[in-house]
């Protein structure tokens, strides 16, 4: 199986010398994992080619479209948190075009709670009309729902 798609790198795991296993949220194909021998950063936007002989771990070759500019510490922490959450809750090979489009435009930490609710809505939580108007209460509710979904404890 092969495809070409643009995507956002969610996770990088070092594997052997100068090889990495990367997890990428693609625009049309969903989350795919694969090996690569090119170094990159989390949250890099890529145009990639994924290929595999089976439906398991494939191989990525890619070209960088844009790389995150981490000038703000809070933004860096937010991106790392989002990457971890997405790797944990999104199933492999299921497209989420609304999540991809929103993530590709994500530039402000004030959007964090809205983004969490979009992700929850996309993975099956019915949240329409049940959201608090207070931004802090909204963010707390989103984080509590994620903790419950992921089985995290205090």
PDB file of C-alpha atoms in Angstrom, residues 2-151:
ATOM      1  CA  UNK A   2       1.212   3.513  -0.826  1.00  0.00           C
ATOM      2  CA  UNK A   3      -0.084   7.043  -0.627  1.00  0.00           C
ATOM      3  CA  UNK A   4       1.044  10.651  -0.714  1.00  0.00           C
ATOM      4  CA  UNK A   5      -0.500  13.178   1.678  1.00  0.00           C
ATOM      5  CA  UNK A   6       0.317  16.246   3.723  1.00  0.00           C
ATOM      6  CA  UNK A   7       0.423  15.847   7.486  1.00  0.00           C
ATOM      7  CA  UNK A   8       1.482  17.028  10.925  1.00  0.00           C
ATOM      8  CA  UNK A   9       4.107  15.076  12.868  1.00  0.00           C
ATOM      9  CA  UNK A  10       2.660  14.113  16.260  1.00  0.00           C
ATOM     10  CA  UNK A  11       5.371  11.888  17.725  1.00  0.00           C
ATOM     11  CA  UNK A  12       8.992  10.920  17.087  1.00  0.00           C
ATOM     12  CA  UNK A  13      10.562   7.840  18.669  1.00  0.00           C
ATOM     13  CA  UNK A  14      14.298   7.259  18.141  1.00  0.00           C
ATOM     14  CA  UNK A  15      14.952   3.784  16.725  1.00  0.00           C
ATOM     15  CA  UNK A  16      18.450   2.476  16.111  1.00  0.00           C
ATOM     16  CA  UNK A  17      21.148   4.815  14.890  1.00  0.00           C
ATOM     17  CA  UNK A  18      19.771   7.672  12.771  1.00  0.00           C
ATOM     18  CA  UNK A  19      16.335   6.063  12.326  1.00  0.00           C
ATOM     19  CA  UNK A  20      13.047   7.202  13.803  1.00  0.00           C
ATOM     20  CA  UNK A  21       9.481   5.956  14.086  1.00  0.00           C
ATOM     21  CA  UNK A  22       7.174   8.881  13.430  1.00  0.00           C
ATOM     22  CA  UNK A  23       3.432   9.237  13.912  1.00  0.00           C
ATOM     23  CA  UNK A  24       1.777  11.604  11.438  1.00  0.00           C
ATOM     24  CA  UNK A  25      -1.796  12.913  11.294  1.00  0.00           C
ATOM     25  CA  UNK A  26      -2.466  13.146   7.564  1.00  0.00           C
ATOM     26  CA  UNK A  27      -5.109  15.260   5.888  1.00  0.00           C
ATOM     27  CA  UNK A  28      -6.922  12.506   3.974  1.00  0.00           C
ATOM     28  CA  UNK A  29      -5.741   9.197   5.468  1.00  0.00           C
ATOM     29  CA  UNK A  30      -5.710   9.739   9.241  1.00  0.00           C
ATOM     30  CA  UNK A  31      -2.926   8.737  11.620  1.00  0.00           C
ATOM     31  CA  UNK A  32      -0.114   6.610  10.186  1.00  0.00           C
ATOM     32  CA  UNK A  33       3.152   5.416  11.720  1.00  0.00           C
ATOM     33  CA  UNK A  34       6.325   4.674   9.861  1.00  0.00           C
ATOM     34  CA  UNK A  35      10.098   4.573   9.899  1.00  0.00           C
ATOM     35  CA  UNK A  36      12.195   7.397   8.525  1.00  0.00           C
ATOM     36  CA  UNK A  37      15.879   8.191   8.444  1.00  0.00           C
ATOM     37  CA  UNK A  38      15.384  11.949   8.228  1.00  0.00           C
ATOM     38  CA  UNK A  39      15.513  14.048  11.405  1.00  0.00           C
ATOM     39  CA  UNK A  40      12.614  16.393  12.188  1.00  0.00           C
ATOM     40  CA  UNK A  41      10.625  17.997  15.037  1.00  0.00           C
ATOM     41  CA  UNK A  42       7.189  17.360  16.502  1.00  0.00           C
ATOM     42  CA  UNK A  43       4.497  19.538  14.929  1.00  0.00           C
ATOM     43  CA  UNK A  44       6.386  19.882  11.635  1.00  0.00           C
ATOM     44  CA  UNK A  45       4.043  20.090   8.643  1.00  0.00           C
ATOM     45  CA  UNK A  46       5.182  17.713   5.911  1.00  0.00           C
ATOM     46  CA  UNK A  47       4.309  16.510   2.444  1.00  0.00           C
ATOM     47  CA  UNK A  48       5.014  12.823   2.762  1.00  0.00           C
ATOM     48  CA  UNK A  49       5.022   9.510   0.945  1.00  0.00           C
ATOM     49  CA  UNK A  50       4.056   6.466   3.021  1.00  0.00           C
ATOM     50  CA  UNK A  51       4.589   2.928   1.771  1.00  0.00           C
ATOM     51  CA  UNK A  52       4.308  -0.520   3.275  1.00  0.00           C
ATOM     52  CA  UNK A  53       4.130  -4.112   2.089  1.00  0.00           C
ATOM     53  CA  UNK A  54       1.612  -4.857   4.837  1.00  0.00           C
ATOM     54  CA  UNK A  55      -0.925  -2.768   6.752  1.00  0.00           C
ATOM     55  CA  UNK A  56       1.418  -2.346   9.738  1.00  0.00           C
ATOM     56  CA  UNK A  57       4.417  -0.070  10.210  1.00  0.00           C
ATOM     57  CA  UNK A  58       5.410   1.545   6.927  1.00  0.00           C
ATOM     58  CA  UNK A  59       8.182   3.831   5.752  1.00  0.00           C
ATOM     59  CA  UNK A  60       7.943   7.636   5.426  1.00  0.00           C
ATOM     60  CA  UNK A  61       9.850   9.844   3.022  1.00  0.00           C
ATOM     61  CA  UNK A  62       8.891  13.472   3.305  1.00  0.00           C
ATOM     62  CA  UNK A  63       9.561  17.102   2.483  1.00  0.00           C
ATOM     63  CA  UNK A  64       9.133  19.787   5.111  1.00  0.00           C
ATOM     64  CA  UNK A  65       6.411  22.355   4.440  1.00  0.00           C
ATOM     65  CA  UNK A  66       6.832  24.338   7.655  1.00  0.00           C
ATOM     66  CA  UNK A  67       8.478  23.902  11.020  1.00  0.00           C
ATOM     67  CA  UNK A  68       7.093  25.266  14.305  1.00  0.00           C
ATOM     68  CA  UNK A  69       8.597  28.453  15.677  1.00  0.00           C
ATOM     69  CA  UNK A  70       8.788  27.910  19.421  1.00  0.00           C
ATOM     70  CA  UNK A  71       9.228  31.416  20.762  1.00  0.00           C
ATOM     71  CA  UNK A  72       6.763  31.025  23.606  1.00  0.00           C
ATOM     72  CA  UNK A  73       7.199  28.421  26.351  1.00  0.00           C
ATOM     73  CA  UNK A  74       3.433  28.029  26.924  1.00  0.00           C
ATOM     74  CA  UNK A  75       2.854  27.376  23.217  1.00  0.00           C
ATOM     75  CA  UNK A  76       5.556  24.682  23.205  1.00  0.00           C
ATOM     76  CA  UNK A  77       3.922  22.948  26.185  1.00  0.00           C
ATOM     77  CA  UNK A  78       0.515  23.189  24.520  1.00  0.00           C
ATOM     78  CA  UNK A  79       1.815  21.590  21.301  1.00  0.00           C
ATOM     79  CA  UNK A  80       3.476  18.774  23.260  1.00  0.00           C
ATOM     80  CA  UNK A  81       0.257  18.163  25.211  1.00  0.00           C
ATOM     81  CA  UNK A  82      -1.847  18.110  22.037  1.00  0.00           C
ATOM     82  CA  UNK A  83       0.583  15.727  20.328  1.00  0.00           C
ATOM     83  CA  UNK A  84       0.437  13.295  23.241  1.00  0.00           C
ATOM     84  CA  UNK A  85      -3.355  13.445  23.481  1.00  0.00           C
ATOM     85  CA  UNK A  86      -3.841  12.930  19.753  1.00  0.00           C
ATOM     86  CA  UNK A  87      -1.486   9.940  19.647  1.00  0.00           C
ATOM     87  CA  UNK A  88      -3.413   8.421  22.544  1.00  0.00           C
ATOM     88  CA  UNK A  89      -7.016   8.997  21.430  1.00  0.00           C
ATOM     89  CA  UNK A  90      -7.050   8.942  17.619  1.00  0.00           C
ATOM     90  CA  UNK A  91      -7.190   5.458  16.091  1.00  0.00           C
ATOM     91  CA  UNK A  92      -4.811   4.622  13.261  1.00  0.00           C
ATOM     92  CA  UNK A  93      -5.962   4.916   9.646  1.00  0.00           C
ATOM     93  CA  UNK A  94      -9.171   6.832  10.309  1.00  0.00           C
ATOM     94  CA  UNK A  95      -9.344  10.266   8.646  1.00  0.00           C
ATOM     95  CA  UNK A  96     -10.265  13.314  10.717  1.00  0.00           C
ATOM     96  CA  UNK A  97     -10.261  16.210   8.219  1.00  0.00           C
ATOM     97  CA  UNK A  98     -11.826  18.713  10.663  1.00  0.00           C
ATOM     98  CA  UNK A  99      -9.153  18.013  13.274  1.00  0.00           C
ATOM     99  CA  UNK A 100      -6.381  18.228  10.676  1.00  0.00           C
ATOM    100  CA  UNK A 101      -7.625  21.578   9.320  1.00  0.00           C
ATOM    101  CA  UNK A 102      -7.998  23.057  12.805  1.00  0.00           C
ATOM    102  CA  UNK A 103      -4.544  21.846  13.887  1.00  0.00           C
ATOM    103  CA  UNK A 104      -2.906  23.247  10.774  1.00  0.00           C
ATOM    104  CA  UNK A 105      -4.258  26.692  11.732  1.00  0.00           C
ATOM    105  CA  UNK A 106      -3.507  26.387  15.485  1.00  0.00           C
ATOM    106  CA  UNK A 107      -1.445  29.414  16.526  1.00  0.00           C
ATOM    107  CA  UNK A 108      -2.875  30.608  19.849  1.00  0.00           C
ATOM    108  CA  UNK A 109      -3.029  28.845  23.234  1.00  0.00           C
ATOM    109  CA  UNK A 110      -6.393  30.551  23.885  1.00  0.00           C
ATOM    110  CA  UNK A 111      -7.882  28.094  21.335  1.00  0.00           C
ATOM    111  CA  UNK A 112      -6.781  25.082  23.407  1.00  0.00           C
ATOM    112  CA  UNK A 113     -10.154  24.277  25.044  1.00  0.00           C
ATOM    113  CA  UNK A 114     -12.051  24.752  21.762  1.00  0.00           C
ATOM    114  CA  UNK A 115      -9.617  22.391  20.050  1.00  0.00           C
ATOM    115  CA  UNK A 116     -10.033  19.789  22.805  1.00  0.00           C
ATOM    116  CA  UNK A 117     -13.819  19.917  22.392  1.00  0.00           C
ATOM    117  CA  UNK A 118     -13.494  19.548  18.619  1.00  0.00           C
ATOM    118  CA  UNK A 119     -11.370  16.426  19.136  1.00  0.00           C
ATOM    119  CA  UNK A 120     -13.860  15.026  21.670  1.00  0.00           C
ATOM    120  CA  UNK A 121     -16.742  15.693  19.257  1.00  0.00           C
ATOM    121  CA  UNK A 122     -14.884  13.972  16.391  1.00  0.00           C
ATOM    122  CA  UNK A 123     -14.127  10.828  18.426  1.00  0.00           C
ATOM    123  CA  UNK A 124     -17.768  10.428  19.438  1.00  0.00           C
ATOM    124  CA  UNK A 125     -18.609  12.557  22.476  1.00  0.00           C
ATOM    125  CA  UNK A 126     -21.851  14.511  21.933  1.00  0.00           C
ATOM    126  CA  UNK A 127     -20.922  17.935  23.278  1.00  0.00           C
ATOM    127  CA  UNK A 128     -23.161  20.306  21.311  1.00  0.00           C
ATOM    128  CA  UNK A 129     -25.026  22.741  23.566  1.00  0.00           C
ATOM    129  CA  UNK A 130     -23.464  21.396  26.785  1.00  0.00           C
ATOM    130  CA  UNK A 131     -20.452  23.695  26.937  1.00  0.00           C
ATOM    131  CA  UNK A 132     -19.926  26.257  29.707  1.00  0.00           C
ATOM    132  CA  UNK A 133     -19.454  29.862  28.613  1.00  0.00           C
ATOM    133  CA  UNK A 134     -16.591  30.589  31.043  1.00  0.00           C
ATOM    134  CA  UNK A 135     -13.252  29.858  29.268  1.00  0.00           C
ATOM    135  CA  UNK A 136     -11.567  28.449  32.410  1.00  0.00           C
ATOM    136  CA  UNK A 137     -14.531  26.164  33.158  1.00  0.00           C
ATOM    137  CA  UNK A 138     -14.556  25.078  29.502  1.00  0.00           C
ATOM    138  CA  UNK A 139     -10.853  24.151  29.604  1.00  0.00           C
ATOM    139  CA  UNK A 140     -11.255  22.293  32.925  1.00  0.00           C
ATOM    140  CA  UNK A 141     -14.211  20.311  31.541  1.00  0.00           C
ATOM    141  CA  UNK A 142     -12.256  19.414  28.393  1.00  0.00           C
ATOM    142  CA  UNK A 143      -9.248  18.201  30.377  1.00  0.00           C
ATOM    143  CA  UNK A 144     -11.467  16.216  32.776  1.00  0.00           C
ATOM    144  CA  UNK A 145     -13.187  14.485  29.844  1.00  0.00           C
ATOM    145  CA  UNK A 146      -9.831  13.613  28.288  1.00  0.00           C
ATOM    146  CA  UNK A 147      -8.544  12.228  31.565  1.00  0.00           C
ATOM    147  CA  UNK A 148     -11.667  10.075  31.878  1.00  0.00           C
ATOM    148  CA  UNK A 149     -11.440   8.924  28.246  1.00  0.00           C
ATOM    149  CA  UNK A 150      -7.768   8.012  28.572  1.00  0.00           C
ATOM    150  CA  UNK A 151      -8.107   6.409  32.017  1.00  0.00           C
TER     151      UNK A 151
END
